[in-house]
Coordinates of N, CA and C in Angstrom, one line a residue:
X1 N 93.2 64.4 50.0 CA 93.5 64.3 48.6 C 95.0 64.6 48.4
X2 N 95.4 65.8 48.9 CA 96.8 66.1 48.8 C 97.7 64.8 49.5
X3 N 97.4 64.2 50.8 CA 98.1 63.2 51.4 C 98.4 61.9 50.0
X4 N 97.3 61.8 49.8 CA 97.2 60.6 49.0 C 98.3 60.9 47.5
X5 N 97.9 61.9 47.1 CA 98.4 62.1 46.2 C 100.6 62.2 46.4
X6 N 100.5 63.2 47.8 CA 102.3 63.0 47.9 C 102.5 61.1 48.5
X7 N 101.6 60.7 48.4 CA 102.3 59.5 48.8 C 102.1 58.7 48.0
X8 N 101.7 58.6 46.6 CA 101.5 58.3 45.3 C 103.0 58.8 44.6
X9 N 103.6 59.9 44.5 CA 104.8 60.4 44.4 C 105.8 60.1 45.1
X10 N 105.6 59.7 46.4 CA 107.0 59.1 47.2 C 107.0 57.4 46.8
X11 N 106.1 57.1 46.6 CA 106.2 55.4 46.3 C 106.4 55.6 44.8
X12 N 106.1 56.4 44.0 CA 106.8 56.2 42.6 C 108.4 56.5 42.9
X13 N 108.6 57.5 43.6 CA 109.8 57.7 43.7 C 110.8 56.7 44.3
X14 N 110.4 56.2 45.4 CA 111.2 54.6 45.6 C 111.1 53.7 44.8
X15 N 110.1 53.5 43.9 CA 110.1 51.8 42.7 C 111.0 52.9 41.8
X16 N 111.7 53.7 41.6 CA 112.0 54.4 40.5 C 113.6 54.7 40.6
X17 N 113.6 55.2 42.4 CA 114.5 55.3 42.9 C 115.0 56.5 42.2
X18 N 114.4 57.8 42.5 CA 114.6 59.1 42.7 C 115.0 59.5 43.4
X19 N 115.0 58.4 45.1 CA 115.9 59.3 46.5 C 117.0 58.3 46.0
X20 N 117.5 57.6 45.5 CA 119.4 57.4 45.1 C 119.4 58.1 44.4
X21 N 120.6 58.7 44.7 CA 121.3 59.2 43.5 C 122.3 58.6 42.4
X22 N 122.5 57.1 43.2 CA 123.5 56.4 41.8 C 123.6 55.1 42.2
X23 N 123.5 54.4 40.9 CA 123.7 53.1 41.2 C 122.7 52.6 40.6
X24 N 122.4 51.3 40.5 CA 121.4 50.3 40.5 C 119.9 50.6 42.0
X25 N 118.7 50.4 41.0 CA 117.7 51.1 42.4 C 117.4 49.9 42.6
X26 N 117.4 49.8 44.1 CA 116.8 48.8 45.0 C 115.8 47.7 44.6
X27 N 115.0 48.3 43.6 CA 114.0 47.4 43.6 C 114.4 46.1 42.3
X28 N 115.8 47.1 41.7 CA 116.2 46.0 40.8 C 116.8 45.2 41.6
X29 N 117.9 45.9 41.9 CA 118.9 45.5 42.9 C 118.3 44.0 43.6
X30 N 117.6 43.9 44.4 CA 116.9 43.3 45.2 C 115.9 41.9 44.1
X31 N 115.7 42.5 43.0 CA 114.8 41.9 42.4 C 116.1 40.5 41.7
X32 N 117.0 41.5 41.3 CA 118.5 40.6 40.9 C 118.8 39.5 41.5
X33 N 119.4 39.7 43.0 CA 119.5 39.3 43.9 C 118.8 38.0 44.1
X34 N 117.4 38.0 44.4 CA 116.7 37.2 44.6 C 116.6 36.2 43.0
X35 N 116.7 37.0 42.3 CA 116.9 35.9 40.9 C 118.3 34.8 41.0
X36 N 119.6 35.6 41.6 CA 120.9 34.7 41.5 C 120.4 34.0 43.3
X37 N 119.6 33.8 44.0 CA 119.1 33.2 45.4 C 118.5 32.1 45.0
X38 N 117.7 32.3 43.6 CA 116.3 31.0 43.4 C 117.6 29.9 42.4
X39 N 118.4 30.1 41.4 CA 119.5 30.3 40.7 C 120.5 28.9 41.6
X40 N 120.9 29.9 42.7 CA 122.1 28.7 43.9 C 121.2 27.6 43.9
X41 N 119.6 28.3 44.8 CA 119.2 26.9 45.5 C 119.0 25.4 44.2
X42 N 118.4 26.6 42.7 CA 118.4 25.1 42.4 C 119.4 24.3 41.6
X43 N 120.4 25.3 41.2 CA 121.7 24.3 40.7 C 122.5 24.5 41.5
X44 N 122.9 25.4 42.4 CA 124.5 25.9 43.3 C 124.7 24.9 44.6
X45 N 125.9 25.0 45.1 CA 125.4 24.2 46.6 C 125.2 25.0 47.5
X46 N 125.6 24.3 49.0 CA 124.8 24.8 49.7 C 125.8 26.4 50.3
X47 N 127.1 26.7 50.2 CA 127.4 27.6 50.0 C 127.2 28.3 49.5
X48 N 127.1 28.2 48.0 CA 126.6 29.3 47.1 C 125.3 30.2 47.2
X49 N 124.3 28.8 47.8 CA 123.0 29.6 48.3 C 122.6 30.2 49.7
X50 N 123.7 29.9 50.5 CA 124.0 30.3 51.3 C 124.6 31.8 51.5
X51 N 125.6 31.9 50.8 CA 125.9 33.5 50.5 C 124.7 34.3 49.4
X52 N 124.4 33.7 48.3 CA 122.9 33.9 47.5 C 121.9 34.8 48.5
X53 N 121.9 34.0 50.0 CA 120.8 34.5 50.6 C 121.0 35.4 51.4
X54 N 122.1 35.6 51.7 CA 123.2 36.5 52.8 C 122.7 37.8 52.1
X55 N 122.8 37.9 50.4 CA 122.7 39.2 49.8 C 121.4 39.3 49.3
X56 N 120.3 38.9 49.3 CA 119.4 38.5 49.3 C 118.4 39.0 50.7
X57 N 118.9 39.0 51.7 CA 118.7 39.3 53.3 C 119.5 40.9 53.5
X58 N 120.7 41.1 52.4 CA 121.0 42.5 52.9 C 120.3 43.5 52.2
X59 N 120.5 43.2 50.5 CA 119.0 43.7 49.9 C 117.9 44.2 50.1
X60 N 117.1 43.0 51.1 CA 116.1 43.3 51.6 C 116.0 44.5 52.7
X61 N 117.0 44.7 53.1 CA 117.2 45.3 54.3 C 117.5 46.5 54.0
X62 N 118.1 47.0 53.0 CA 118.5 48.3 52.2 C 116.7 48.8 51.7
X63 N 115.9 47.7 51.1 CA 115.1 48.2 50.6 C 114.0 48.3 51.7
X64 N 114.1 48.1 52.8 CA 113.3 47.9 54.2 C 113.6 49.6 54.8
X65 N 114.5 50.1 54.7 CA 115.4 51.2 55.3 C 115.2 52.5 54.0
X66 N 114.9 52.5 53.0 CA 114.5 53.1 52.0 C 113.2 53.6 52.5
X67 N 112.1 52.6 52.3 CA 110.8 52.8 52.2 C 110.3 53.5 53.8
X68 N 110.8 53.2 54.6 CA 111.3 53.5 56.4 C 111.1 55.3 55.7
X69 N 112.2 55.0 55.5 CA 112.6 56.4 55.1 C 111.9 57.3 54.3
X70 N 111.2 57.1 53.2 CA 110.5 57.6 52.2 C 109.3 58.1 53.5
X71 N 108.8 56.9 53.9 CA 107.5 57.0 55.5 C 108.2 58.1 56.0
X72 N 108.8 57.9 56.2 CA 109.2 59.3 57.4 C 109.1 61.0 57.1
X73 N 109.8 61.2 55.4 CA 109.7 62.1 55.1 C 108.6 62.3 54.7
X74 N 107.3 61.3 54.1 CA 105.9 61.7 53.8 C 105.2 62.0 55.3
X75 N 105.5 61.5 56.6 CA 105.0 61.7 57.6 C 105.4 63.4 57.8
X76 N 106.9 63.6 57.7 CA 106.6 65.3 57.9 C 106.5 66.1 57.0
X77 N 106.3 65.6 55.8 CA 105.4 66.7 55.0 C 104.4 67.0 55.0
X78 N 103.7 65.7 55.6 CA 102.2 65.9 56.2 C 102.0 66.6 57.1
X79 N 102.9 66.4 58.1 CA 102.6 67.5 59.7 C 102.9 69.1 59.0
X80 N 104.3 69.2 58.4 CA 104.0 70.6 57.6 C 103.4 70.8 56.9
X81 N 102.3 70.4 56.3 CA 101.1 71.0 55.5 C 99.8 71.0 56.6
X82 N 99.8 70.2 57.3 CA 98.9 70.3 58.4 C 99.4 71.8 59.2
X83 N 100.7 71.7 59.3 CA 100.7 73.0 60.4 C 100.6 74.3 59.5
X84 N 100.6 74.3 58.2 CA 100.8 75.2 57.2 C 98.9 75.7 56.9
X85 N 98.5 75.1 56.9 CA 97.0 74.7 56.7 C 96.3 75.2 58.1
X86 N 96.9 75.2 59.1 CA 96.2 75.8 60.3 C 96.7 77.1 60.6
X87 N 98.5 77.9 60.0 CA 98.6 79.1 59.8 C 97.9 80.0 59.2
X88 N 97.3 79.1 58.0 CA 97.2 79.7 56.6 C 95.5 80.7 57.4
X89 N 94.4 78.9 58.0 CA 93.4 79.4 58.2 C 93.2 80.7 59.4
X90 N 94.3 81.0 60.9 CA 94.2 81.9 61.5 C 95.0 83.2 60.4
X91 N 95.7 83.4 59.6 CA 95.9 84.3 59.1 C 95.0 84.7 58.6
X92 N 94.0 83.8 57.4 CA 92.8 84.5 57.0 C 91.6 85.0 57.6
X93 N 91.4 84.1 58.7 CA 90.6 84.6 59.8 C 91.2 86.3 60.5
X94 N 92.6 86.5 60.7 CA 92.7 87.5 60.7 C 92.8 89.3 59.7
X95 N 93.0 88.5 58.5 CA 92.6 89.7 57.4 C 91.1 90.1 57.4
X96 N 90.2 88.4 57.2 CA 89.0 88.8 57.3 C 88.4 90.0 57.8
X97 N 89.1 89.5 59.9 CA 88.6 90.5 60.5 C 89.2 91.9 60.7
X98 N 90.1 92.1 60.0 CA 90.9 93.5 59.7 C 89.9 93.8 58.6
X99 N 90.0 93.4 57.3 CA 88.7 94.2 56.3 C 87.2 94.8 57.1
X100 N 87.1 93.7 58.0 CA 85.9 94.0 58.7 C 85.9 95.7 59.5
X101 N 86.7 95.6 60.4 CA 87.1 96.8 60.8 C 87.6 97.7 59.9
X102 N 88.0 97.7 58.8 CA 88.2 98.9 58.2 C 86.9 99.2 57.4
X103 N 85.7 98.3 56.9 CA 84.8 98.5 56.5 C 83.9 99.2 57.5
X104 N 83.9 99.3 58.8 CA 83.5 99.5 59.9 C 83.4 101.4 60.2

């Protein structure tokens, strides 16, 4: 539940673009792009849509390397709450058995 939920948060935060800090966010960015790409091919020539798609192909690739990235840091949040979650349970397993002994 918790997994699901921080990766609900990291994908709002890329369509939202919370990890830029400035600028135009990718998903516009990209969405732009491909609007001035559809634009060349049907009135521009074949230069125009040619470079159209050049930025259109870097775009994508910016926003390819984002979401990469977003994956990566939800992957080790997860291993640190996994490893956090198996300290948590031998620590309490060890208080337990401390109360035990002092009830003892």
């Amino acid at each position: 539940a918790a997994a699901a939920e921080e990766e609900r948060v990291v994908r709002k935060r890329l369509l939202d673009q919370s990890l830029v800090s400035r600028g135009e966010p990718p998903v516009k960015r990209l969405y732009r792009r491909y609007g001035e790409f559809c634009r060349a091919v049907q009135g521009g020539g074949a230069e125009e849509a040619a470079a159209a798609r050049e930025e259109v192909l870097r775009e994508l690739a910016v926003f390819d390397y984002l979401a990469e990235r977003a994956g990566s840091v939800q992957a080790a949040h997860s291993s640190d709450g996994a490893q956090y979650a198996g300290e948590k349970e031998a620590l309490d397993g060890a208080v337990e058995r401390g109360e035990q002994e002092v009830l003892e």
